[in-house]
mmCIF file of N, CA and C in Angstrom:
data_model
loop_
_atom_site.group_PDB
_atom_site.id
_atom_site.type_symbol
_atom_site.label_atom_id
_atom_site.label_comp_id
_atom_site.label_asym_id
_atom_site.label_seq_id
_atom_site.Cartn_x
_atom_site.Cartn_y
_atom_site.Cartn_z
ATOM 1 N N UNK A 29 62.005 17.122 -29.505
ATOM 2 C CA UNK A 29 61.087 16.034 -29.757
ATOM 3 C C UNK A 29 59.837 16.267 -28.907
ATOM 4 N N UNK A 30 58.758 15.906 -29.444
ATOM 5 C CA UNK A 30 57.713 16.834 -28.742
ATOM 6 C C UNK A 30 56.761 14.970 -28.250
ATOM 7 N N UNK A 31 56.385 14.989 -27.214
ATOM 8 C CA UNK A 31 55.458 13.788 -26.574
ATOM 9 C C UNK A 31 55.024 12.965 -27.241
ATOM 10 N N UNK A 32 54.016 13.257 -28.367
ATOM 11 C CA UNK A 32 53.859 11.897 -28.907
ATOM 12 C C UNK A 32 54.687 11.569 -29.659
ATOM 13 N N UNK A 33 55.566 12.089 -30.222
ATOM 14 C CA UNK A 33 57.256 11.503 -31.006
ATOM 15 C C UNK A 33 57.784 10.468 -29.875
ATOM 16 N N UNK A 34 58.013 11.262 -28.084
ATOM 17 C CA UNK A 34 58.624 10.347 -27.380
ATOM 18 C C UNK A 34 57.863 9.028 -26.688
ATOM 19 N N UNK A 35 56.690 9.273 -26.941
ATOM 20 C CA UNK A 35 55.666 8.522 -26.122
ATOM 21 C C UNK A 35 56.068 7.075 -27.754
ATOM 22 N N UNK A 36 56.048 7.225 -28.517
ATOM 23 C CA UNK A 36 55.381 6.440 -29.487
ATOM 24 C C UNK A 36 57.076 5.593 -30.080
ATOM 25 N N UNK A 37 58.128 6.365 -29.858
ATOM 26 C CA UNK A 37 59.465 5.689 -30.043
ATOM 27 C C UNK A 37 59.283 4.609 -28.501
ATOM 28 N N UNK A 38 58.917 5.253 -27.572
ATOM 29 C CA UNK A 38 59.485 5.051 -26.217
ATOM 30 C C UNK A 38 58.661 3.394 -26.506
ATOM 31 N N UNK A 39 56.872 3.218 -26.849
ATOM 32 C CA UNK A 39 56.361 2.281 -27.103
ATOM 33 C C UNK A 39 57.006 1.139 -27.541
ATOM 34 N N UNK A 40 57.505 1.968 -29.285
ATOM 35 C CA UNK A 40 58.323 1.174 -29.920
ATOM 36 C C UNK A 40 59.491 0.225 -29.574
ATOM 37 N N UNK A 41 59.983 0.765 -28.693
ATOM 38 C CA UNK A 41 61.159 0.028 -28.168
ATOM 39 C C UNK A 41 60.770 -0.689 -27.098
ATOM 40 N N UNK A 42 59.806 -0.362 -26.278
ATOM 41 C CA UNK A 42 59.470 -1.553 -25.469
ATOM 42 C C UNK A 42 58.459 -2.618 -26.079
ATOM 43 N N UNK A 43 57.905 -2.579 -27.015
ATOM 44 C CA UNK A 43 57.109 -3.478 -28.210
ATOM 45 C C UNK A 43 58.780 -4.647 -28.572
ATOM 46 N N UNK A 44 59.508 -3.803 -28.661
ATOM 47 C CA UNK A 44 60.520 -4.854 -29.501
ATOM 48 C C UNK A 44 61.005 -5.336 -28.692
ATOM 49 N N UNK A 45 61.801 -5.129 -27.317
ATOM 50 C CA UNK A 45 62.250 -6.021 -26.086
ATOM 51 C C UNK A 45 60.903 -6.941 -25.403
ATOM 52 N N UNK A 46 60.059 -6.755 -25.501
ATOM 53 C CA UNK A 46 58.958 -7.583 -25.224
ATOM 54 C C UNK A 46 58.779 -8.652 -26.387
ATOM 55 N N UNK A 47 58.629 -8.585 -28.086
ATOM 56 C CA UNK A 47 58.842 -9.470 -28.872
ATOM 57 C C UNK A 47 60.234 -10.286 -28.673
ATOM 58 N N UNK A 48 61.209 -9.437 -28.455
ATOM 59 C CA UNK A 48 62.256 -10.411 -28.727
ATOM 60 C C UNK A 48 62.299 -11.280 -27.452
ATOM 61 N N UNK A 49 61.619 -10.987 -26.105
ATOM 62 C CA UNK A 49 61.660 -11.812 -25.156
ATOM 63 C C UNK A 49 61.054 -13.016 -24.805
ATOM 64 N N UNK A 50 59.785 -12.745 -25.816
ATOM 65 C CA UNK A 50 58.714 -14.254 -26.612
ATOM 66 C C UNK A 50 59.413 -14.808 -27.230
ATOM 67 N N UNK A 51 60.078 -14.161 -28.349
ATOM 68 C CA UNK A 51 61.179 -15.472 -29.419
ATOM 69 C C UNK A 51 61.525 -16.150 -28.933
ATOM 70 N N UNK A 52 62.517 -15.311 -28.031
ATOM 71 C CA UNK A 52 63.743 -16.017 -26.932
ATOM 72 C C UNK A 52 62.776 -17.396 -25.978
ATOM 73 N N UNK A 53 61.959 -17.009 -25.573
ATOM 74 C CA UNK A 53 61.009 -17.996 -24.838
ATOM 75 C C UNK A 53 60.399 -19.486 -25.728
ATOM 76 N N UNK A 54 60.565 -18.737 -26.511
ATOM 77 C CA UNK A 54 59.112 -19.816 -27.670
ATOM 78 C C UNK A 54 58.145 -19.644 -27.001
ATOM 79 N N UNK A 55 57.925 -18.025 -26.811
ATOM 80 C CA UNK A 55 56.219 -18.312 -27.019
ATOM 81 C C UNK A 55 55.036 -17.715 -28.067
ATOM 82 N N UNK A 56 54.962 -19.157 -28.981
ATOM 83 C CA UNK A 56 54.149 -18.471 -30.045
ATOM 84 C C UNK A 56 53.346 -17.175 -30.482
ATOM 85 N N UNK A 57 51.909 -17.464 -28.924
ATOM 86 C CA UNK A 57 51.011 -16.932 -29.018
ATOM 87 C C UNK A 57 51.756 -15.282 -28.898
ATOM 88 N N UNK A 58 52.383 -15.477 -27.884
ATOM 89 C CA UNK A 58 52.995 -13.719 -27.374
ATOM 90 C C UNK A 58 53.603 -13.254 -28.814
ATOM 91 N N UNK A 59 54.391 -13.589 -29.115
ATOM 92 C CA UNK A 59 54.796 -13.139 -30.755
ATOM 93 C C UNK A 59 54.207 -12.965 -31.568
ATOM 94 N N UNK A 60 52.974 -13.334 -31.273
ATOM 95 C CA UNK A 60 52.074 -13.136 -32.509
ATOM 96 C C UNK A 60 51.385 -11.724 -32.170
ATOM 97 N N UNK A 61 51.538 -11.479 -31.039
ATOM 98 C CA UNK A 61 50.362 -10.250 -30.174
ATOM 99 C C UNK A 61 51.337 -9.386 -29.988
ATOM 100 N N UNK A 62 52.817 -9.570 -29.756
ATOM 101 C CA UNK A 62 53.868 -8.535 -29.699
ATOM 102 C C UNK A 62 54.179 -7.845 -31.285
ATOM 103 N N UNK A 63 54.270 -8.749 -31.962
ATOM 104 C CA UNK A 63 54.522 -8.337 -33.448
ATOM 105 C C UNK A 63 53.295 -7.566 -34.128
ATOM 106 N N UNK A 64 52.080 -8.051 -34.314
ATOM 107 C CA UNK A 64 50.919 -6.927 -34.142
ATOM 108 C C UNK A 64 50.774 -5.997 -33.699
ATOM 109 N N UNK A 65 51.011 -5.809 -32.423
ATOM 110 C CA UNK A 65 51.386 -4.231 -31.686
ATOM 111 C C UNK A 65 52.591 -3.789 -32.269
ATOM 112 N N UNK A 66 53.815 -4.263 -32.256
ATOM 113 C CA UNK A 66 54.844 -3.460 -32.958
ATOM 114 C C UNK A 66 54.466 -2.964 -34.487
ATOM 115 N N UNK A 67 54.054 -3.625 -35.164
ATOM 116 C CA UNK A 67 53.449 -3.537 -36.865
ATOM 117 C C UNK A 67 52.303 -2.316 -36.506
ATOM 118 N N UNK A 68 51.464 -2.293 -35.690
ATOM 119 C CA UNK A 68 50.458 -0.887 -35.572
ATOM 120 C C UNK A 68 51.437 -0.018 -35.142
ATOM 121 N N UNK A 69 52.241 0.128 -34.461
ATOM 122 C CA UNK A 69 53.162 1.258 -34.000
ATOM 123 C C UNK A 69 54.019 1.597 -35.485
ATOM 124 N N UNK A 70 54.552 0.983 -35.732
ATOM 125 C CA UNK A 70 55.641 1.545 -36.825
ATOM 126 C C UNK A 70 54.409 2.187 -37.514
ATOM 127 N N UNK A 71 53.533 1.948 -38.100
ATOM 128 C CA UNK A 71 51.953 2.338 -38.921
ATOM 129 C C UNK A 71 52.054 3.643 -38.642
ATOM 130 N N UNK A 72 51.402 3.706 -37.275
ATOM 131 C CA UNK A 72 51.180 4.904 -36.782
ATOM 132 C C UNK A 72 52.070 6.230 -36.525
ATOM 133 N N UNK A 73 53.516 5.439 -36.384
ATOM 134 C CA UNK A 73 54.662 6.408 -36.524
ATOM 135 C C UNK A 73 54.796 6.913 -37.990
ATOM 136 N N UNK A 74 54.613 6.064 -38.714
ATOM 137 C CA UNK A 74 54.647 6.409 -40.596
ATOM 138 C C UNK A 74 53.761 7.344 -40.751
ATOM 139 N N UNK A 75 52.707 7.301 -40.396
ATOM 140 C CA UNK A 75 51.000 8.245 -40.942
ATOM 141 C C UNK A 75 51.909 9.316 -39.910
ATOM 142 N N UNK A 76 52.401 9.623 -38.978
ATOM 143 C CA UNK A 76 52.772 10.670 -38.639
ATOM 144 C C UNK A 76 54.406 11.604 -38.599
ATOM 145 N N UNK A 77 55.128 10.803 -39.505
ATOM 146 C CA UNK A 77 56.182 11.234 -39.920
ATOM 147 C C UNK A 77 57.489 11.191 -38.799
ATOM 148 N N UNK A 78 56.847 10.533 -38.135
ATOM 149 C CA UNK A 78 57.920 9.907 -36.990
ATOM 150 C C UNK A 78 58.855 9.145 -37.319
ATOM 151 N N UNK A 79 60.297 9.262 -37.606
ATOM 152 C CA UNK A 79 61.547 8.138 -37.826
ATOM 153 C C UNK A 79 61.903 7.538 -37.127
ATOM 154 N N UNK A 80 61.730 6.857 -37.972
ATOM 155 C CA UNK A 80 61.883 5.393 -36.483
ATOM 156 C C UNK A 80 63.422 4.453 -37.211
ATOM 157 N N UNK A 81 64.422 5.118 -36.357
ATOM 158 C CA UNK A 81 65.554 4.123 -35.996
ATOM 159 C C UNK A 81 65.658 2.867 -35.654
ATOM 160 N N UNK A 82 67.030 2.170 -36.641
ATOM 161 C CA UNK A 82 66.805 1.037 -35.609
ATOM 162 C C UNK A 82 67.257 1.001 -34.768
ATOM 163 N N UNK A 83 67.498 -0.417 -33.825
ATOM 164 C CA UNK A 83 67.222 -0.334 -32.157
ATOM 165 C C UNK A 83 69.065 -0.282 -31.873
ATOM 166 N N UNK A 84 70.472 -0.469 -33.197
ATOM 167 C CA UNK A 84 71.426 -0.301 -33.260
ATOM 168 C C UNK A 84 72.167 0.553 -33.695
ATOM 169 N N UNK A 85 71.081 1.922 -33.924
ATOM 170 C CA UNK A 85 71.458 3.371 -34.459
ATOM 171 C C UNK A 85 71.655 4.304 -32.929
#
């Protein structure tokens, strides 16, 4: 796996423990700004052929 594969999973998964830690909170605004960043990441992993697992694979 070559850096930006690990740099951009590694993102990914801290994008999603950071969203799910707003849910868990109720906090709107953060979910709205965590889920945006996660939604550009998966993007950017797609345009570059990066598979992106889920977080129970």
């Amino acid at each position: 796996m070559d850096e930006f594969t690990a740099g951009v999973l590694r993102r990914i998964r801290e994008t999603e423990q950071s969203l799910k830690q707003a849910c868990d909170t109720g906090d709107d605004f953060l979910v709205e700004v965590e889920q945006s960043e996660l939604d550009d990441l998966l993007r950017l992993a797609s345009e570059h052929g990066v598979r992106v697992l889920p977080e129970s694979a």
